[in-house]
XYZ file of N, CA and C in Angstrom:
675
model
N -52.280 7.963 -7.128
C -51.075 7.333 -6.368
C -51.355 7.624 -4.909
N -51.065 6.361 -4.324
C -51.376 6.551 -2.735
C -50.032 6.266 -2.111
N -49.911 7.292 -1.283
C -48.691 7.370 -0.313
C -48.882 7.028 1.132
N -47.941 6.006 1.337
C -48.558 5.001 2.844
C -47.658 5.673 3.781
N -48.137 6.026 4.826
C -47.316 6.347 5.962
C -47.380 5.334 7.263
N -46.407 4.973 7.663
C -46.311 4.025 8.600
C -47.216 4.102 9.746
N -47.609 2.997 10.476
C -47.891 3.246 11.677
C -47.524 3.938 12.933
N -45.978 3.852 12.723
C -45.279 4.842 13.544
C -45.796 6.231 13.954
N -46.635 6.881 12.690
C -46.989 7.919 12.767
C -48.103 8.204 14.086
N -48.798 7.188 14.002
C -49.811 7.139 15.371
C -49.077 7.148 16.691
N -47.644 6.347 16.452
C -46.663 5.949 17.899
C -46.490 7.639 17.954
N -45.968 8.421 16.983
C -45.141 9.580 17.089
C -46.157 10.437 18.107
N -47.697 10.484 17.962
C -48.493 11.264 18.714
C -48.524 11.071 20.336
N -48.530 9.654 20.427
C -48.263 9.119 21.476
C -46.863 9.244 22.414
N -45.685 9.497 21.517
C -44.715 9.764 22.326
C -44.349 10.969 22.735
N -45.224 12.136 21.896
C -45.215 13.663 22.157
C -45.402 13.587 23.936
N -46.392 13.137 23.863
C -46.857 13.090 25.227
C -45.806 12.762 26.666
N -45.029 12.052 25.877
C -43.689 11.543 26.997
C -42.608 11.961 26.771
N -42.438 13.100 26.133
C -41.272 13.677 26.294
C -40.283 13.999 27.281
N -41.024 14.229 28.095
C -40.467 14.489 29.578
C -39.352 13.369 29.849
N -40.319 12.302 29.839
C -39.424 10.783 30.093
C -38.253 10.403 29.266
N -38.262 11.330 28.154
C -37.141 10.614 27.186
C -35.779 11.406 27.672
N -35.034 10.859 28.319
C -33.818 11.438 28.586
C -32.937 10.428 28.578
N -31.856 11.042 28.148
C -30.700 10.064 28.028
C -29.635 9.906 29.131
N -29.923 10.058 30.250
C -29.269 10.168 31.581
C -28.270 11.154 31.693
N -27.399 11.304 32.444
C -26.279 12.401 32.611
C -25.427 12.771 31.377
N -25.663 13.989 30.748
C -25.035 14.427 29.969
C -24.198 15.700 30.236
N -22.885 15.460 30.311
C -22.025 16.634 30.634
C -21.980 17.783 29.677
N -21.931 17.705 28.400
C -21.743 18.993 27.616
C -22.693 18.450 25.957
N -23.451 19.227 25.932
C -24.077 19.016 24.700
C -23.568 19.610 23.798
N -23.734 18.996 22.632
C -22.871 18.945 21.251
C -23.796 19.909 20.448
N -24.858 19.901 19.931
C -26.117 20.630 19.581
C -27.134 20.903 19.717
N -27.480 21.903 19.936
C -28.963 22.567 20.615
C -29.673 23.265 19.286
N -31.162 23.258 19.140
C -31.997 24.002 18.314
C -33.234 23.780 18.779
N -33.498 25.445 18.642
C -34.864 25.778 19.209
C -36.184 25.258 18.411
N -36.787 24.503 18.588
C -37.826 23.777 17.922
C -39.156 24.734 17.793
N -39.330 25.599 18.961
C -40.501 26.352 18.906
C -40.828 27.290 20.238
N -41.887 27.712 20.761
C -41.896 28.799 21.797
C -43.326 27.916 22.478
N -43.297 27.530 23.927
C -44.404 27.131 24.455
C -44.787 28.253 25.030
N -45.272 29.550 25.029
C -45.549 30.622 25.891
C -44.359 31.007 26.073
N -43.619 31.444 27.201
C -42.188 31.833 27.532
C -41.115 30.578 27.592
N -41.693 29.407 27.493
C -40.667 28.284 27.273
C -40.090 28.012 26.199
N -38.925 27.803 26.302
C -38.301 27.289 25.076
C -38.208 25.891 24.827
N -38.781 25.378 23.618
C -38.704 24.024 23.212
C -37.177 23.677 22.514
N -36.409 23.045 23.320
C -35.312 22.923 23.215
C -34.929 21.529 22.548
N -34.306 21.053 21.361
C -34.067 19.836 21.168
C -32.283 19.624 21.187
N -31.981 19.075 22.169
C -30.645 18.658 22.424
C -30.003 17.497 22.098
N -29.042 17.695 21.127
C -28.301 16.260 20.800
C -29.474 15.466 20.490
N -30.383 15.848 19.446
C -31.481 15.138 18.745
C -32.653 14.550 19.561
N -32.814 14.726 20.821
C -33.519 14.326 21.841
C -35.038 15.123 21.365
N -36.145 14.350 21.924
C -37.369 15.189 21.809
C -37.243 16.280 22.286
N -38.194 17.352 21.367
C -38.227 18.685 22.409
C -38.780 18.603 23.795
N -37.866 19.528 24.508
C -38.389 19.632 25.685
C -38.541 21.087 26.249
N -39.920 21.505 26.871
C -40.281 22.712 27.259
C -39.161 23.141 28.335
N -38.747 24.209 28.135
C -37.574 24.626 29.362
C -37.847 26.305 29.652
N -38.165 26.390 30.966
C -38.526 27.912 31.413
C -37.091 28.550 31.673
N -37.252 30.155 31.683
C -35.800 30.634 31.763
C -35.359 30.429 33.090
N -34.262 30.115 33.517
C -33.624 29.751 34.529
C -33.584 28.378 34.742
N -34.138 27.284 33.905
C -33.958 26.303 34.258
C -32.844 25.473 33.318
N -32.264 24.264 33.618
C -31.732 23.582 32.579
C -31.900 22.323 32.298
N -31.771 21.777 30.849
C -32.075 20.635 30.310
C -30.814 20.190 29.472
N -30.274 18.811 29.935
C -29.395 18.403 29.689
C -27.810 19.349 29.571
N -27.818 19.791 30.572
C -26.644 20.714 30.201
C -26.583 22.155 30.011
N -27.727 22.336 29.326
C -27.941 23.729 28.589
C -29.180 24.388 29.858
N -29.021 25.641 29.642
C -29.709 26.537 30.791
C -30.107 27.450 29.604
N -31.484 27.832 29.842
C -32.184 29.153 29.280
C -32.194 30.130 29.871
N -31.493 31.349 29.128
C -31.177 32.286 30.173
C -32.451 33.463 29.841
N -32.895 33.645 28.647
C -33.840 34.386 28.177
C -34.451 34.004 27.333
N -35.916 34.330 26.816
C -36.556 34.176 25.614
C -37.502 35.505 24.970
N -37.785 35.526 23.761
C -38.230 36.207 23.163
C -39.617 35.625 22.334
N -40.302 36.065 21.529
C -41.471 35.383 20.583
C -40.919 34.184 19.905
N -39.538 34.567 19.467
C -39.431 33.353 18.333
C -37.440 32.970 18.482
N -37.194 33.643 19.928
C -35.727 33.521 19.920
C -35.412 33.075 21.841
N -34.406 32.225 21.825
C -33.778 31.930 23.223
C -32.462 32.182 23.391
N -31.956 32.778 24.351
C -30.512 32.838 24.458
C -30.302 31.263 25.707
N -29.217 30.638 25.508
C -28.971 29.353 25.949
C -27.593 29.682 26.523
N -27.178 29.010 27.625
C -25.595 28.963 28.216
C -25.196 27.608 28.390
N -24.062 27.265 28.275
C -23.323 25.908 28.547
C -22.045 26.335 29.007
N -21.495 25.665 29.897
C -20.220 25.920 30.439
C -19.561 27.523 30.091
N -20.309 28.414 30.355
C -20.079 29.756 30.354
C -20.243 30.577 29.306
N -20.594 29.699 28.088
C -20.460 30.285 26.551
C -22.273 30.270 26.510
N -22.347 31.433 25.852
C -23.914 31.751 25.512
C -24.074 31.784 23.766
N -25.299 31.409 23.653
C -25.672 31.307 22.233
C -27.218 31.752 21.991
N -27.610 32.206 20.972
C -28.917 32.651 20.799
C -29.367 32.007 19.664
N -30.630 31.206 19.807
C -31.176 30.219 19.140
C -32.558 30.852 18.469
N -32.504 30.649 17.287
C -33.916 31.024 16.663
C -34.830 30.139 16.136
N -36.102 29.920 16.025
C -36.814 28.803 15.650
C -36.469 28.764 14.285
N -36.496 27.599 13.938
C -36.453 27.110 12.714
C -34.981 27.081 11.864
N -33.816 27.603 12.657
C -32.730 27.609 12.109
C -32.188 26.131 12.406
N -30.661 26.216 11.650
C -29.881 24.549 12.202
C -29.662 24.949 13.608
N -29.450 23.435 14.043
C -28.900 23.707 15.489
C -27.548 24.041 15.243
N -27.208 24.824 16.815
C -26.073 25.475 17.190
C -25.202 24.572 17.462
N -23.988 24.709 17.467
C -22.616 23.833 17.946
C -22.385 24.312 19.050
N -22.734 23.764 20.310
C -22.459 24.213 21.452
C -20.811 24.258 21.943
N -20.022 23.306 20.822
C -18.573 23.307 21.082
C -17.789 24.532 20.327
N -18.499 25.278 19.673
C -17.874 26.341 19.092
C -17.359 26.133 17.982
N -17.274 24.981 17.485
C -16.653 24.889 16.176
C -17.453 24.757 14.821
N -16.918 24.775 13.706
C -17.948 24.797 12.709
C -18.496 23.473 12.344
N -19.685 23.444 11.885
C -20.541 22.005 11.792
C -20.153 21.345 10.582
N -19.356 21.989 9.143
C -18.943 21.505 8.689
C -19.697 21.563 7.523
N -19.590 20.919 6.099
C -20.538 21.063 4.930
C -21.106 19.792 4.739
N -21.352 19.120 5.395
C -22.370 18.052 5.347
C -21.807 16.994 4.298
N -20.249 16.652 4.581
C -19.489 15.899 3.649
C -19.448 14.401 4.369
N -19.888 14.400 5.373
C -19.935 12.969 6.032
C -20.712 11.860 5.365
N -20.354 10.758 5.622
C -21.065 9.479 4.941
C -21.609 8.453 6.197
N -21.606 8.564 7.343
C -22.025 7.993 8.387
C -22.933 8.377 9.474
N -23.923 7.811 9.635
C -24.757 8.604 10.590
C -24.953 6.939 11.947
N -25.071 7.430 12.980
C -25.040 6.485 14.107
C -26.102 6.578 14.958
N -27.566 6.099 15.070
C -28.505 6.540 15.700
C -28.751 5.667 17.165
N -29.120 5.952 18.143
C -29.490 5.310 19.207
C -31.117 5.298 19.596
N -31.479 4.185 19.682
C -33.124 4.084 19.982
C -33.306 4.780 21.127
N -34.550 5.496 21.477
C -35.083 6.085 22.654
C -36.054 5.330 23.502
N -37.189 6.077 23.932
C -38.194 5.709 24.553
C -39.148 4.825 23.637
N -39.459 3.415 23.654
C -40.453 2.915 22.805
C -39.505 2.438 21.791
N -38.396 2.545 21.696
C -37.539 1.701 20.776
C -37.196 2.744 19.567
N -37.895 4.136 19.402
C -38.160 4.604 18.273
C -36.680 5.552 18.227
N -36.226 5.671 16.729
C -35.009 6.374 16.699
C -35.233 8.115 16.132
N -34.847 8.903 17.298
C -35.355 10.300 16.836
C -33.816 10.832 16.532
N -33.921 11.928 15.943
C -32.695 12.752 15.385
C -33.192 14.205 15.076
N -32.235 15.314 15.521
C -32.352 16.548 14.548
C -31.908 16.388 13.551
N -32.174 17.136 12.622
C -31.677 17.309 11.509
C -32.044 18.679 10.725
N -31.921 18.722 9.353
C -32.064 19.941 8.699
C -32.815 19.655 7.229
N -33.747 20.442 6.902
C -34.106 20.441 5.507
C -33.878 21.750 4.853
N -33.461 21.474 3.790
C -33.055 22.837 2.981
C -32.634 23.939 4.225
N -31.518 23.420 5.088
C -30.936 24.462 6.011
C -31.665 24.790 7.288
N -32.949 23.969 7.329
C -33.929 24.732 8.557
C -33.882 23.433 9.283
N -33.765 24.087 10.744
C -33.683 22.733 11.695
C -35.273 22.166 11.776
N -34.931 20.765 11.875
C -36.399 20.045 12.031
C -36.034 18.869 12.927
N -37.164 18.058 13.594
C -36.864 16.924 14.270
C -37.341 15.866 13.619
N -36.578 14.677 13.233
C -36.993 13.521 12.486
C -37.033 12.657 13.634
N -38.285 11.293 13.193
C -38.308 10.212 13.680
C -38.161 9.202 12.146
N -37.098 8.494 12.721
C -36.844 6.991 11.389
C -37.937 6.458 11.365
N -38.230 6.120 10.186
C -39.715 5.563 9.910
C -39.526 4.700 8.574
N -38.828 3.304 8.738
C -38.618 2.361 7.514
C -39.627 2.106 6.522
N -41.290 2.449 7.156
C -42.128 1.864 6.647
C -42.805 2.904 5.777
N -42.221 4.301 6.061
C -42.716 5.235 5.410
C -42.059 5.440 3.699
N -43.172 5.552 2.657
C -42.776 5.837 1.450
C -41.345 6.663 1.202
N -41.770 7.850 1.913
C -40.726 9.012 1.426
C -40.728 9.862 2.790
N -39.831 10.818 2.798
C -40.040 11.876 4.125
C -41.152 12.450 4.346
N -41.915 12.830 5.240
C -43.360 13.296 5.396
C -43.354 14.303 6.495
N -44.233 15.080 6.379
C -44.318 16.107 7.466
C -45.822 16.669 6.973
N -46.174 17.442 7.978
C -47.523 18.168 7.961
C -47.312 19.719 7.636
N -48.269 19.994 6.815
C -48.261 21.127 6.372
C -47.869 22.558 6.945
N -48.098 22.182 8.376
C -47.480 23.522 9.171
C -45.773 23.721 9.085
N -45.495 22.483 9.452
C -44.133 22.261 9.382
C -43.318 22.928 7.980
N -44.199 22.164 6.883
C -43.647 22.669 5.612
C -43.415 24.081 5.238
N -44.482 24.735 6.073
C -44.656 26.170 5.491
C -43.417 26.851 6.674
N -43.109 26.334 7.695
C -41.992 26.946 8.824
C -40.701 26.651 7.839
N -40.682 25.620 7.319
C -39.157 25.687 6.656
C -39.176 26.228 5.233
N -40.393 26.960 4.962
C -40.213 27.695 3.661
C -40.442 26.549 2.506
N -41.075 25.602 2.609
C -41.592 24.618 1.327
C -42.940 25.017 0.746
N -42.691 25.139 -0.702
C -44.202 25.932 -1.497
C -44.661 24.736 -1.929
N -45.271 23.793 -0.806
C -45.774 22.266 -1.136
C -47.065 22.649 -2.018
N -47.881 23.464 -2.184
C -48.970 23.306 -3.001
C -48.575 23.626 -4.357
N -47.275 23.846 -4.871
C -47.213 23.852 -6.190
C -46.630 22.340 -6.588
N -46.613 21.489 -5.559
C -46.142 20.226 -5.958
C -47.294 19.481 -6.321
N -47.071 17.775 -6.625
C -47.849 17.119 -7.083
C -49.063 16.553 -6.332
N -50.119 16.633 -6.528
C -51.102 16.158 -5.401
C -51.220 14.772 -5.221
N -51.163 14.067 -4.029
C -51.293 12.679 -4.171
C -52.309 12.126 -2.867
N -52.941 11.140 -3.150
C -53.521 10.713 -1.742
C -52.612 10.013 -0.867
N -52.953 10.440 0.375
C -52.316 9.739 1.518
C -53.020 9.049 2.441
N -52.585 8.108 3.027
C -53.111 7.117 3.582
C -52.698 7.587 5.108
N -53.211 8.175 6.065
C -53.064 8.644 7.541
C -53.679 7.808 8.409
N -53.524 8.277 9.800
C -54.050 7.488 10.750
C -55.585 7.574 10.924
N -55.865 8.813 9.720
C -57.273 9.266 10.323
C -58.124 9.034 8.728
N -57.504 7.921 8.228
C -58.108 7.756 6.865
C -57.245 8.805 5.579
N -58.009 8.598 4.235
C -57.101 9.007 3.315
C -57.298 10.308 3.092
N -56.247 10.985 2.764
C -56.409 12.555 2.714
C -55.610 13.109 1.540
N -55.841 14.436 0.763
C -54.714 15.214 -0.217
C -53.579 15.705 0.416
N -52.712 15.077 -0.150
C -51.372 15.655 0.346
C -50.690 16.076 -1.180
N -49.420 16.523 -0.727
C -48.702 17.080 -2.036
C -46.900 16.012 -1.931
N -46.535 15.924 -2.899
C -45.559 15.441 -3.275
C -44.590 16.674 -3.960
N -43.557 16.781 -3.027
C -42.467 17.736 -3.441
C -41.044 17.118 -3.424
N -40.192 17.733 -3.925
C -38.732 17.504 -3.843
C -37.785 18.341 -3.067
N -37.313 17.887 -2.049
C -36.462 18.512 -1.166
C -34.938 18.804 -1.599
N -34.655 20.061 -1.768
C -33.543 20.343 -2.005
C -32.441 19.755 -1.474
N -32.305 19.678 -0.002
C -31.575 19.137 0.785
C -32.010 18.301 2.201
N -31.623 17.394 2.478
C -31.613 16.659 3.938
C -30.343 16.075 4.366
N -30.500 16.972 5.715
C -29.248 16.334 6.557
C -29.298 16.018 7.982
N -28.831 15.033 8.019
C -28.562 14.508 9.617
C -27.018 14.282 9.985
N -26.740 15.100 11.123
C -25.266 15.603 11.513
C -24.692 15.930 10.112
N -23.361 15.260 9.933
C -22.735 15.926 8.834
C -22.940 15.263 7.594
N -23.977 14.417 7.379
C -24.315 13.822 6.102
C -25.477 14.469 5.631
N -25.132 14.811 4.249
C -26.344 15.536 3.657
C -26.728 14.912 2.170
N -27.782 14.719 1.659
C -28.253 14.168 0.869
C -29.446 15.263 -0.112
N -29.267 15.112 -1.541
C -29.705 16.288 -2.234
C -30.836 15.335 -2.812
N -31.718 16.345 -3.386
C -32.975 15.951 -4.325
C -33.961 14.992 -3.548
N -34.306 14.944 -2.417
C -35.240 13.755 -1.697
C -36.672 14.035 -1.771
N -36.973 12.991 -2.251
C -38.766 13.274 -2.340
C -39.366 13.067 -0.882
N -40.315 13.947 -0.979
C -41.384 14.331 0.163
C -42.529 14.319 0.074
N -43.662 14.190 1.048
C -44.743 14.377 1.218
C -45.143 15.360 2.170
N -45.947 16.091 1.911
C -46.914 16.997 2.859
C -48.341 16.793 3.039
N -48.586 16.303 4.191
C -49.861 16.106 4.611
C -50.583 17.294 5.255
N -51.953 17.151 4.952
C -52.832 18.198 5.711
C -52.587 18.091 7.253
N -52.556 16.995 7.773
C -52.630 16.515 9.176
C -51.329 17.064 9.675
N -51.601 17.857 11.126
C -50.330 18.183 11.702
C -49.802 16.754 12.217
N -48.233 16.638 12.100
C -47.597 15.898 12.819
C -46.457 16.305 13.790
N -46.343 15.553 14.931
C -45.316 16.144 15.999
C -43.849 16.176 15.418
N -43.505 15.069 14.580
C -42.202 15.139 13.986
C -42.597 14.660 12.481
N -41.222 15.126 12.026
C -41.174 14.924 10.501
C -40.752 13.243 10.318
N -41.134 12.374 9.575
C -40.976 11.027 9.383
C -39.807 11.102 8.548
N -38.522 10.166 8.800
C -37.245 10.187 8.002
C -37.811 8.768 7.143
N -38.278 9.007 6.044
C -38.997 7.917 5.121
C -37.691 7.341 4.212
N -38.473 6.230 3.351
C -37.289 5.623 2.557
C -36.605 6.332 1.528
N -37.239 7.501 0.860
C -36.715 8.065 0.130
C -35.242 8.502 0.416
N -34.939 8.905 1.783
C -33.607 9.073 2.451
C -32.783 7.808 2.813
N -33.728 6.835 3.327
C -33.135 5.818 4.103
C -32.493 4.829 2.927
N -33.137 4.715 1.814
C -32.525 3.870 0.727
C -31.403 4.159 0.176
N -30.960 5.429 0.400
C -29.597 5.913 0.131
C -28.510 5.431 0.693
N -28.868 4.637 1.886
C -27.964 4.276 2.875
C -27.834 2.997 2.899
N -26.676 2.105 3.190
C -26.721 0.521 3.830
C -26.979 0.916 5.236
N -28.015 0.099 5.687
C -28.392 0.132 6.748
C -28.149 -0.810 7.796
N -27.569 -1.005 9.121
C -27.508 -1.999 10.174
C -28.023 -1.787 11.529
N -28.354 -2.442 12.267
C -28.952 -2.581 13.049
C -28.440 -3.469 14.210
N -27.946 -3.095 15.695
C -27.374 -4.150 16.683
C -28.070 -3.546 17.915
N -29.141 -4.005 18.586
C -29.824 -3.931 19.771
C -30.065 -2.743 19.516
N -29.724 -1.435 20.342
C -30.608 -0.272 20.265
C -29.588 0.694 19.409
N -28.968 0.107 18.661
C -28.084 1.363 17.695
C -28.453 1.088 16.386
N -28.437 2.109 15.422
C -28.766 1.938 14.022
C -27.502 2.720 13.026
N -26.891 2.085 12.218
C -25.894 2.803 11.769
C -26.437 2.940 10.362
N -25.963 4.023 9.545
C -26.331 4.228 8.031
C -24.955 4.740 7.282
N -24.488 3.988 6.482
C -23.430 4.495 5.915
C -23.909 4.763 3.990
N -23.464 5.974 3.498
C -24.010 6.562 2.414
C -23.964 5.321 1.418
N -24.280 5.386 0.427
C -23.914 4.578 -0.403
C -23.891 5.665 -1.812
N -24.706 6.613 -1.951
C -24.716 7.462 -3.128
C -25.488 8.856 -2.618
């Protein structure tokens, strides 16, 4: 069985080098913030679904200031409110309200640099960063990301995966849940590849459960089932 990953995977690696340029203008108040990882003492912040940005202690990114960091945590502040972020946990709502139980049915995304749709999300309750890829057969991720979110991928079904560097063995797994914003989908097929990926691909095993429309730089997904 051959699982095809779209050419956008290659573009994703290029996008990673331009993360600093991927800004959405002046943002008064971030709604959600997640800690994607640590780069030395810098926190890799994902603010409102933007690309991860390395932010040093004392610096501010899109209205969120990094107060302190440890090996896998960062204390951030916005509008006088402080929150502790941990690597791999779900995005924190900076407004202080509950995030809800994933009962929504509509996702609206805005294209960023290069026309790609990026969004923060969750897999099995763990924070991740997605890039929408309508050419990917299923949700796709590298082995390192799969381990971070607790997926025992080696117990999955072995498959041949077409990557930018040729064919490789991957594993097909079933994700208990995939969430974007307040929309949650259950029992989603995914493929784990040995090749590291800067983002997880939000492919058709998730997207086909939605009616999709696009107008200019805005994509709307309305849940069908």
